[in-house]
Tab-separated table of C-alpha atoms and ligand atoms in Angstrom:
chain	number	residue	atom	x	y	z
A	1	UNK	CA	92.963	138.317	56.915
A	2	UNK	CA	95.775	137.700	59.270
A	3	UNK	CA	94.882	133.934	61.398
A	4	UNK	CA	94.813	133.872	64.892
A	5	UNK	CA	97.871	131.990	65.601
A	6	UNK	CA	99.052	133.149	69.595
A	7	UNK	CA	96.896	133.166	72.474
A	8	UNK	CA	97.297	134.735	75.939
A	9	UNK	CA	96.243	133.603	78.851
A	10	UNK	CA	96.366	135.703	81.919
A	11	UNK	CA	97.085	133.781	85.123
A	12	UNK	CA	98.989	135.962	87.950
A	13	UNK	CA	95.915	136.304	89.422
A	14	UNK	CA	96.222	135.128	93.166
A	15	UNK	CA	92.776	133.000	93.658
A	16	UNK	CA	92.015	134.664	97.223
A	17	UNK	CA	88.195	133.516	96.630
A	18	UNK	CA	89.661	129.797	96.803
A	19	UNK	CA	91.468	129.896	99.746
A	20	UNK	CA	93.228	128.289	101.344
A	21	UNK	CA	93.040	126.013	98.282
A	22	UNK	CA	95.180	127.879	96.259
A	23	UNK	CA	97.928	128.624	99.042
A	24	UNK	CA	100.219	126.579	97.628
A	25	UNK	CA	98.707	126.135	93.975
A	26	UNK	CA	97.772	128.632	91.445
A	27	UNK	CA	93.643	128.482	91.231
A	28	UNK	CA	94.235	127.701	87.126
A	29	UNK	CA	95.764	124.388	88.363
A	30	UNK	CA	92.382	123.296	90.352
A	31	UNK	CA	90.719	120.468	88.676
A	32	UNK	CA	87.928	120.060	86.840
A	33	UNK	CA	86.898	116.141	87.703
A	34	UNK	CA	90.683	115.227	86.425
A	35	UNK	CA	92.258	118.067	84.106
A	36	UNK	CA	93.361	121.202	85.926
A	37	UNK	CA	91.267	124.651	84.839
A	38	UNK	CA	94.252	126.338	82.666
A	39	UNK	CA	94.345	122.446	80.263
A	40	UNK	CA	90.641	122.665	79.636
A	41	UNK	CA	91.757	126.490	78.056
A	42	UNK	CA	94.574	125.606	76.400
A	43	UNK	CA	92.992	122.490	74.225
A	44	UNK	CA	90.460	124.849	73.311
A	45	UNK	CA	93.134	127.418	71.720
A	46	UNK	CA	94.166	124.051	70.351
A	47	UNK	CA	90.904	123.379	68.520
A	48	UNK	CA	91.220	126.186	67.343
A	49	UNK	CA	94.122	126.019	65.447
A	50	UNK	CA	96.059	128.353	67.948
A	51	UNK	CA	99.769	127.304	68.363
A	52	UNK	CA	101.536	129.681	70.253
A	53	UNK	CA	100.248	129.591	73.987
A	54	UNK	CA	101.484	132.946	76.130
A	55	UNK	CA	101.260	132.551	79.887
A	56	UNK	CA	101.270	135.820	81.513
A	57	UNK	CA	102.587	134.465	84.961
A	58	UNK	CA	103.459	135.601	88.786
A	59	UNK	CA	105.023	134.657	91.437
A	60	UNK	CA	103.957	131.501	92.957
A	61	UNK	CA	102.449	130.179	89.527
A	62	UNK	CA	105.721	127.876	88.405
A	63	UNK	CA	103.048	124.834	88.812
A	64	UNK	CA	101.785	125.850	85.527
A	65	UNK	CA	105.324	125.946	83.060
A	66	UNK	CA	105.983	122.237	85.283
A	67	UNK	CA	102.411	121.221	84.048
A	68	UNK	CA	103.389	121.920	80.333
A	69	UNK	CA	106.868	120.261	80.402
A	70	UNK	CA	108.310	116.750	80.109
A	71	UNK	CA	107.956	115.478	83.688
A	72	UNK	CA	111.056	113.238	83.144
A	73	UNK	CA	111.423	110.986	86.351
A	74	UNK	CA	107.595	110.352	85.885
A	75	UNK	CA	107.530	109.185	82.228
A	76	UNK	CA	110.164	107.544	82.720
A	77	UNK	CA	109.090	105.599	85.637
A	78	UNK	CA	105.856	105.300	84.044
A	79	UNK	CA	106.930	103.635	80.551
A	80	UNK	CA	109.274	100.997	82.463
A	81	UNK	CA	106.169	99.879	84.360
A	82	UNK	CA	104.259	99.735	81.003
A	83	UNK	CA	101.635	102.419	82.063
A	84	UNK	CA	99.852	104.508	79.168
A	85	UNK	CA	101.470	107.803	78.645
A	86	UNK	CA	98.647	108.987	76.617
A	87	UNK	CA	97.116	110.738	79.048
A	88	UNK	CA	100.272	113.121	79.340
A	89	UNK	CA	99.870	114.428	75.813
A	90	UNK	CA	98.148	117.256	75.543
A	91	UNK	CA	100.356	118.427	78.649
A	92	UNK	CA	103.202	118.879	76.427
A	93	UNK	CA	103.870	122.074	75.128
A	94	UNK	CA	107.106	122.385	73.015
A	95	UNK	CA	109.408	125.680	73.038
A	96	UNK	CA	107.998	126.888	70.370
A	97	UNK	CA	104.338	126.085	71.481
A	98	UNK	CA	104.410	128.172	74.544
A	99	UNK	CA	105.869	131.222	75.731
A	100	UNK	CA	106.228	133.301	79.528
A	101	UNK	CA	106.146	136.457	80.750
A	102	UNK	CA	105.866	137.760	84.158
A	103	UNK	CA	103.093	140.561	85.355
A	104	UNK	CA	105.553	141.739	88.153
A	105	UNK	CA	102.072	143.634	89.836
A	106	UNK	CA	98.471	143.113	90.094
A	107	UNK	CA	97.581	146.508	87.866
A	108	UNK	CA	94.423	144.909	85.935
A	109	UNK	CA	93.755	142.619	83.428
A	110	UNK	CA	94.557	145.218	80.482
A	111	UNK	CA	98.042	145.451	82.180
A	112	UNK	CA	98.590	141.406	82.112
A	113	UNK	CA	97.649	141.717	78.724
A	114	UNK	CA	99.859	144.348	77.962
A	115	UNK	CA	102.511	142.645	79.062
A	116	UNK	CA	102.570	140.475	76.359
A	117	UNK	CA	102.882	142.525	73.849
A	118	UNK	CA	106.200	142.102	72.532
A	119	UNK	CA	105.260	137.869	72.119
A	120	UNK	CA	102.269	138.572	70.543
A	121	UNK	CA	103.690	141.600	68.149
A	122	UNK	CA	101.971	142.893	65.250
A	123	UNK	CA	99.197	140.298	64.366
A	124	UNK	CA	95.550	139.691	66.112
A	125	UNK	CA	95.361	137.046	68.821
A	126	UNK	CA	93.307	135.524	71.270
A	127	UNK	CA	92.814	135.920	74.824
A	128	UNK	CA	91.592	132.735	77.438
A	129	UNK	CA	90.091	133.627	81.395
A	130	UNK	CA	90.584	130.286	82.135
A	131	UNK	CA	88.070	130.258	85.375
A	132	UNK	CA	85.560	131.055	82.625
A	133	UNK	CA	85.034	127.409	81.761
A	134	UNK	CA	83.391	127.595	78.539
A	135	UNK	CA	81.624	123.815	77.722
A	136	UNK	CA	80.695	122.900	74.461
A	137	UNK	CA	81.303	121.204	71.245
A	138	UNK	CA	82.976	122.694	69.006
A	139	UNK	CA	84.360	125.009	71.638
A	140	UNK	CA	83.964	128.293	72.033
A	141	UNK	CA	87.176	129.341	70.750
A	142	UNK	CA	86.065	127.438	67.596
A	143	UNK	CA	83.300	129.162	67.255
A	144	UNK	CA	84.892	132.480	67.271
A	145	UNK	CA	87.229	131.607	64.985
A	146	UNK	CA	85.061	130.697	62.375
A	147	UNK	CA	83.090	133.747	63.322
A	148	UNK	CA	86.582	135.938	62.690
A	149	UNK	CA	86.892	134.540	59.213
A	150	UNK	CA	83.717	135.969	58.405
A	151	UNK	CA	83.856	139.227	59.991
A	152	UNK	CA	87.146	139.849	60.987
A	153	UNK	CA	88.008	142.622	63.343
A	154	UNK	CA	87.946	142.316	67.035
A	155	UNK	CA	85.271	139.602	68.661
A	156	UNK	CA	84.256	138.441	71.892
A	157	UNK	CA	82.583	135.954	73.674
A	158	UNK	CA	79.398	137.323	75.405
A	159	UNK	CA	76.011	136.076	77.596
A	160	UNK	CA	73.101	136.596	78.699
A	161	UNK	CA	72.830	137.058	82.940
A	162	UNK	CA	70.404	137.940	85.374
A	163	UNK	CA	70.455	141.996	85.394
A	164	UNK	CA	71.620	142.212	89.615
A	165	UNK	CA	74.587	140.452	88.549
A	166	UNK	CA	75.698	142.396	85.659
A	167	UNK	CA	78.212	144.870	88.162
A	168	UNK	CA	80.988	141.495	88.236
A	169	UNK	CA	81.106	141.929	84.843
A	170	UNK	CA	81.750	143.735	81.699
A	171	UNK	CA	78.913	144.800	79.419
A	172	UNK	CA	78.201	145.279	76.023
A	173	UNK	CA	75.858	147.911	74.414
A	174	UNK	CA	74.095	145.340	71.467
A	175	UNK	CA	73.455	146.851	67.853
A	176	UNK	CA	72.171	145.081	64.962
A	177	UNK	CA	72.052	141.246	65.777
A	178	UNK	CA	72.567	138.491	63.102
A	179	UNK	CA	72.200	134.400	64.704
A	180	UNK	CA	74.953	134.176	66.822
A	181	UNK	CA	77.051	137.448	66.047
A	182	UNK	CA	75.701	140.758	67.536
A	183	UNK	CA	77.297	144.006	66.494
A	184	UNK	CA	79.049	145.826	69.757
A	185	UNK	CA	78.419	149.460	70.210
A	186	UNK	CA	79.798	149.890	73.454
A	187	UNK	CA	81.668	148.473	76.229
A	188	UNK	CA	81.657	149.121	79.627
A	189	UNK	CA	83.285	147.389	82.864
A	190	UNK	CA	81.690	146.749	85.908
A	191	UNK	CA	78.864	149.466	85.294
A	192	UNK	CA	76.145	149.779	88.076
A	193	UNK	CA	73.087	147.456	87.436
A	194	UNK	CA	71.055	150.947	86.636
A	195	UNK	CA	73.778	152.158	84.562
A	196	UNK	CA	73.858	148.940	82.356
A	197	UNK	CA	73.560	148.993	79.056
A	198	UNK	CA	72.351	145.853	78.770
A	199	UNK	CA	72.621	142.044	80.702
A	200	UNK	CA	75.182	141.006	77.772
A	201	UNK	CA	78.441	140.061	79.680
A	202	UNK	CA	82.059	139.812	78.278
A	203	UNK	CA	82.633	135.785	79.030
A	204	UNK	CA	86.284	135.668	79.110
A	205	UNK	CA	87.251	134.812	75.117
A	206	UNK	CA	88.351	137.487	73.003
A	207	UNK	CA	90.052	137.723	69.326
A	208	UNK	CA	91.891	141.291	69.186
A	209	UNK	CA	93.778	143.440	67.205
A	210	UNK	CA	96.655	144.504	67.899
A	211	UNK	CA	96.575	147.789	67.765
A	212	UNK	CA	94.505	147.057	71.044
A	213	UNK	CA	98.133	146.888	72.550
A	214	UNK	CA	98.554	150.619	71.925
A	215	UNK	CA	95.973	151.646	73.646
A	216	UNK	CA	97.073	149.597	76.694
A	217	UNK	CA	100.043	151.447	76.331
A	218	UNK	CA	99.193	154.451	77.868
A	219	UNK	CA	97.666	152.847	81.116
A	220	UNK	CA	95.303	154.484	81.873
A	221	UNK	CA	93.016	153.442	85.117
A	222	UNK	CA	89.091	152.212	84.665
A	223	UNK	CA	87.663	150.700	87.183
A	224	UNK	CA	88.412	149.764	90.373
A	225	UNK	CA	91.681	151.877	90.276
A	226	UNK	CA	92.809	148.855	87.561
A	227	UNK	CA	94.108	149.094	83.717
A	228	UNK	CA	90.761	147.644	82.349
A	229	UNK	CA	90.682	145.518	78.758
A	230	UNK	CA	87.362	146.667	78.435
A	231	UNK	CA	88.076	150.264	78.783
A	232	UNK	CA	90.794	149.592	75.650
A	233	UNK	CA	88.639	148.177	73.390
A	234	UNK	CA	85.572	150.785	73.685
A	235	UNK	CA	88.248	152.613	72.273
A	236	UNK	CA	88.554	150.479	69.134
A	237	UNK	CA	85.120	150.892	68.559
A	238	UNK	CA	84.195	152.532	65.720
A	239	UNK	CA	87.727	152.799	64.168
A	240	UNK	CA	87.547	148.536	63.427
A	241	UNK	CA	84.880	146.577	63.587
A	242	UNK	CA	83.677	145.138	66.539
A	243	UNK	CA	81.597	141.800	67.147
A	244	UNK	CA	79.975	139.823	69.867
A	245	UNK	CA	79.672	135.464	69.389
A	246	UNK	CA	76.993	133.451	71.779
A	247	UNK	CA	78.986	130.891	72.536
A	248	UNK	CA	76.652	127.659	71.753
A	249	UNK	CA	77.283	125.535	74.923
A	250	UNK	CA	77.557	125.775	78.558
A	251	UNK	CA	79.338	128.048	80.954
A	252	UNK	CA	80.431	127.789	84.302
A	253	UNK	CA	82.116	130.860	86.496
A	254	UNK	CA	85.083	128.456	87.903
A	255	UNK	CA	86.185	131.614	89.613
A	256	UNK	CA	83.551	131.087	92.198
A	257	UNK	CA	82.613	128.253	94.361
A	258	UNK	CA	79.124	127.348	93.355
A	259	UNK	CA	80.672	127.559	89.473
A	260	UNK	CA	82.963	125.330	89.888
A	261	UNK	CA	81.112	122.618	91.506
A	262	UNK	CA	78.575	122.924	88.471
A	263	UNK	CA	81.335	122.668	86.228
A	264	UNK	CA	82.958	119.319	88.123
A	265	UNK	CA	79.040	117.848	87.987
A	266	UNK	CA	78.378	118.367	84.707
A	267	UNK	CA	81.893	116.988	83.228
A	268	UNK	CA	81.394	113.827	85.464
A	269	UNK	CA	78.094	113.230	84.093
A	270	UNK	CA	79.420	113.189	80.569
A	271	UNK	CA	82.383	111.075	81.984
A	272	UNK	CA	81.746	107.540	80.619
A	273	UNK	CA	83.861	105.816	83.478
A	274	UNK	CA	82.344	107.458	85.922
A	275	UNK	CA	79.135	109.176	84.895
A	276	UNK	CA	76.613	105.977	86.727
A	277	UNK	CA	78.276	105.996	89.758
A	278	UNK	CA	77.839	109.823	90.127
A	279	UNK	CA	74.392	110.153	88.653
A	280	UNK	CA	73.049	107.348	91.388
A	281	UNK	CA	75.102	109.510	94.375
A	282	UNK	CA	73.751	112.604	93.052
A	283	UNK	CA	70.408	111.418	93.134
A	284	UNK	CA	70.545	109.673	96.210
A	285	UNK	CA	71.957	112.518	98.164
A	286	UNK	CA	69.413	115.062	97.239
A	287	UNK	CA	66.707	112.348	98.496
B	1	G1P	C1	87.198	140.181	83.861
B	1	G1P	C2	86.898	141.266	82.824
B	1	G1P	C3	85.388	141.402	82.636
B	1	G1P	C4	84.778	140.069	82.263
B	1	G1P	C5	85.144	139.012	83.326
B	1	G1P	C6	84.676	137.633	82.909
B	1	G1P	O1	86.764	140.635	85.126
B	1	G1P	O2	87.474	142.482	83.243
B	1	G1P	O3	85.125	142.357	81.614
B	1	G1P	O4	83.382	140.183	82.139
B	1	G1P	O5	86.558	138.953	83.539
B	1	G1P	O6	84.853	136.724	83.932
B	1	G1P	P1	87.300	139.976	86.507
B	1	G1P	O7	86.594	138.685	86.663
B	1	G1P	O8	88.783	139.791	86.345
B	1	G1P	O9	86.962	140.975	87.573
């Protein structure tokens, strides 16, 4: 079994739900109390003993390759005044640690992913939707690994939401379920909530194949007029297997408001330095 060594992470997407926040900056640089969205995504491919990060970019979105270089003029400035560079470290990604590509148009998320196929070649690999902050220890990623060295084949990340909402997302049809792993027998995106198969969403972590790639190729439209992922890997079902992991831990939807305030509460409130200070506002506040 082949290890999952390259991960992509989509991120042309333009954040129009977080305006006019991300005018200027891409919504994967937003923070989450003091680490922007796409870092929280990327030390999770890390725990996972990912190396190769793949940034499927767009215009507007240079903010991210600056994030994972050597800011120069600041290290430097900062090690002559004796400041801690630590902080800095997970920030650096080397050349051979990180890798982009540019989605020239907004076609779907099977397209983005498609266009890294030459990067990823002929091996499986993992995909990050880094608004889908997934909050746990070990991380989700992790878990899915460990998962893939049981089963192999093609995984993803899945949970359990309230039926109404189920037409944001796409759904699984559940087979035979064993603890965390559930067998997937059919994939659908964006279904109606009476044409749902189930209340099983896709949560934004997948290990694929890549033959998945193929299947991409042809572009066809799904949903919404877009190239769908899910669309491409129904097609893999049946031919390779095909698993579902509950992720053990918590998840917030960063890609919408109420998500990522959740998300920015619950990391303060595990935040040592300032977890009293917020608790006591928190509490006061709803008073
Ligand atoms: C994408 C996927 C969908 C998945 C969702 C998770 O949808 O197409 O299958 O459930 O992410 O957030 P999007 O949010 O890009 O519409």
């Amino acid at each position: 079994m082949k290890p999952i060594r390259k991960a992509v992470f989509p991120v042309a997407g333009l954040g129009t739900r977080f305006l006019p926040a991300t005018k200027a900056i891409p919504k994967e640089m937003l923070p989450v109390v003091d680490r922007p969205l796409i870092q929280y995504a990327v030390d999770e491919a890390r725990e996972a003993g990912i190396e190769q990060m793949i940034f499927v970019t767009g215009r507007g979105k240079s903010a991210i390759e600056d994030h994972f270089d050597i800011a120069f003029e600041l290290e430097k400035t900062m090690s002559e005044r004796g400041k801690d560079l630590s902080v800095l470290e997970p920030t650096r990604l080397g050349p051979g640690n990180c890798a982009y590509v540019r989605q020239q148009e907004p076609l779907g998320l099977g397209h983005a992913i498609w266009c890294a196929r030459d990067i990823v070649g002929e091996e499986p690999f993992a995909i990050f939707l880094p608004d889908e902050f997934m909050h746990g220890t070990p991380g989700c990623m992790k878990q899915m690994v460990d998962a893939y060295t049981q089963v192999g084949g093609n995984l993803i990340s899945v949970l359990e939401i309230p039926h109404e909402q189920v037409s944001s997302y796409g759904v699984i049809t559940p087979g035979a379920q064993d603890g965390a792993l559930t067998e997937v027998r059919g994939l659908v995106e964006k279904p109606k909530v009476e044409d749902a198969p189930s209340n099983l969403i896709v949560s934004g972590r997948y290990i694929l194949q890549p033959e998945v790639m193929r299947v991409l190729q042809r572009q066809e439209k799904g949903a919404g007029g877009e190239i769908q992922l899910t669309d491409a890997m129904a097609e893999m079902i049946g031919s390779q297997a095909f698993h579902a992991v509950t992720f053990d831990g918590a998840r917030y939807d960063c890609g919408s408001k109420a998500g990522y305030i959740q998300a920015n509460l619950a990391v303060a409130l595990e935040r040592p330095d300032i977890a009293d200070e917020v608790r006591a506002f928190a509490i006061d506040l709803l008073k």
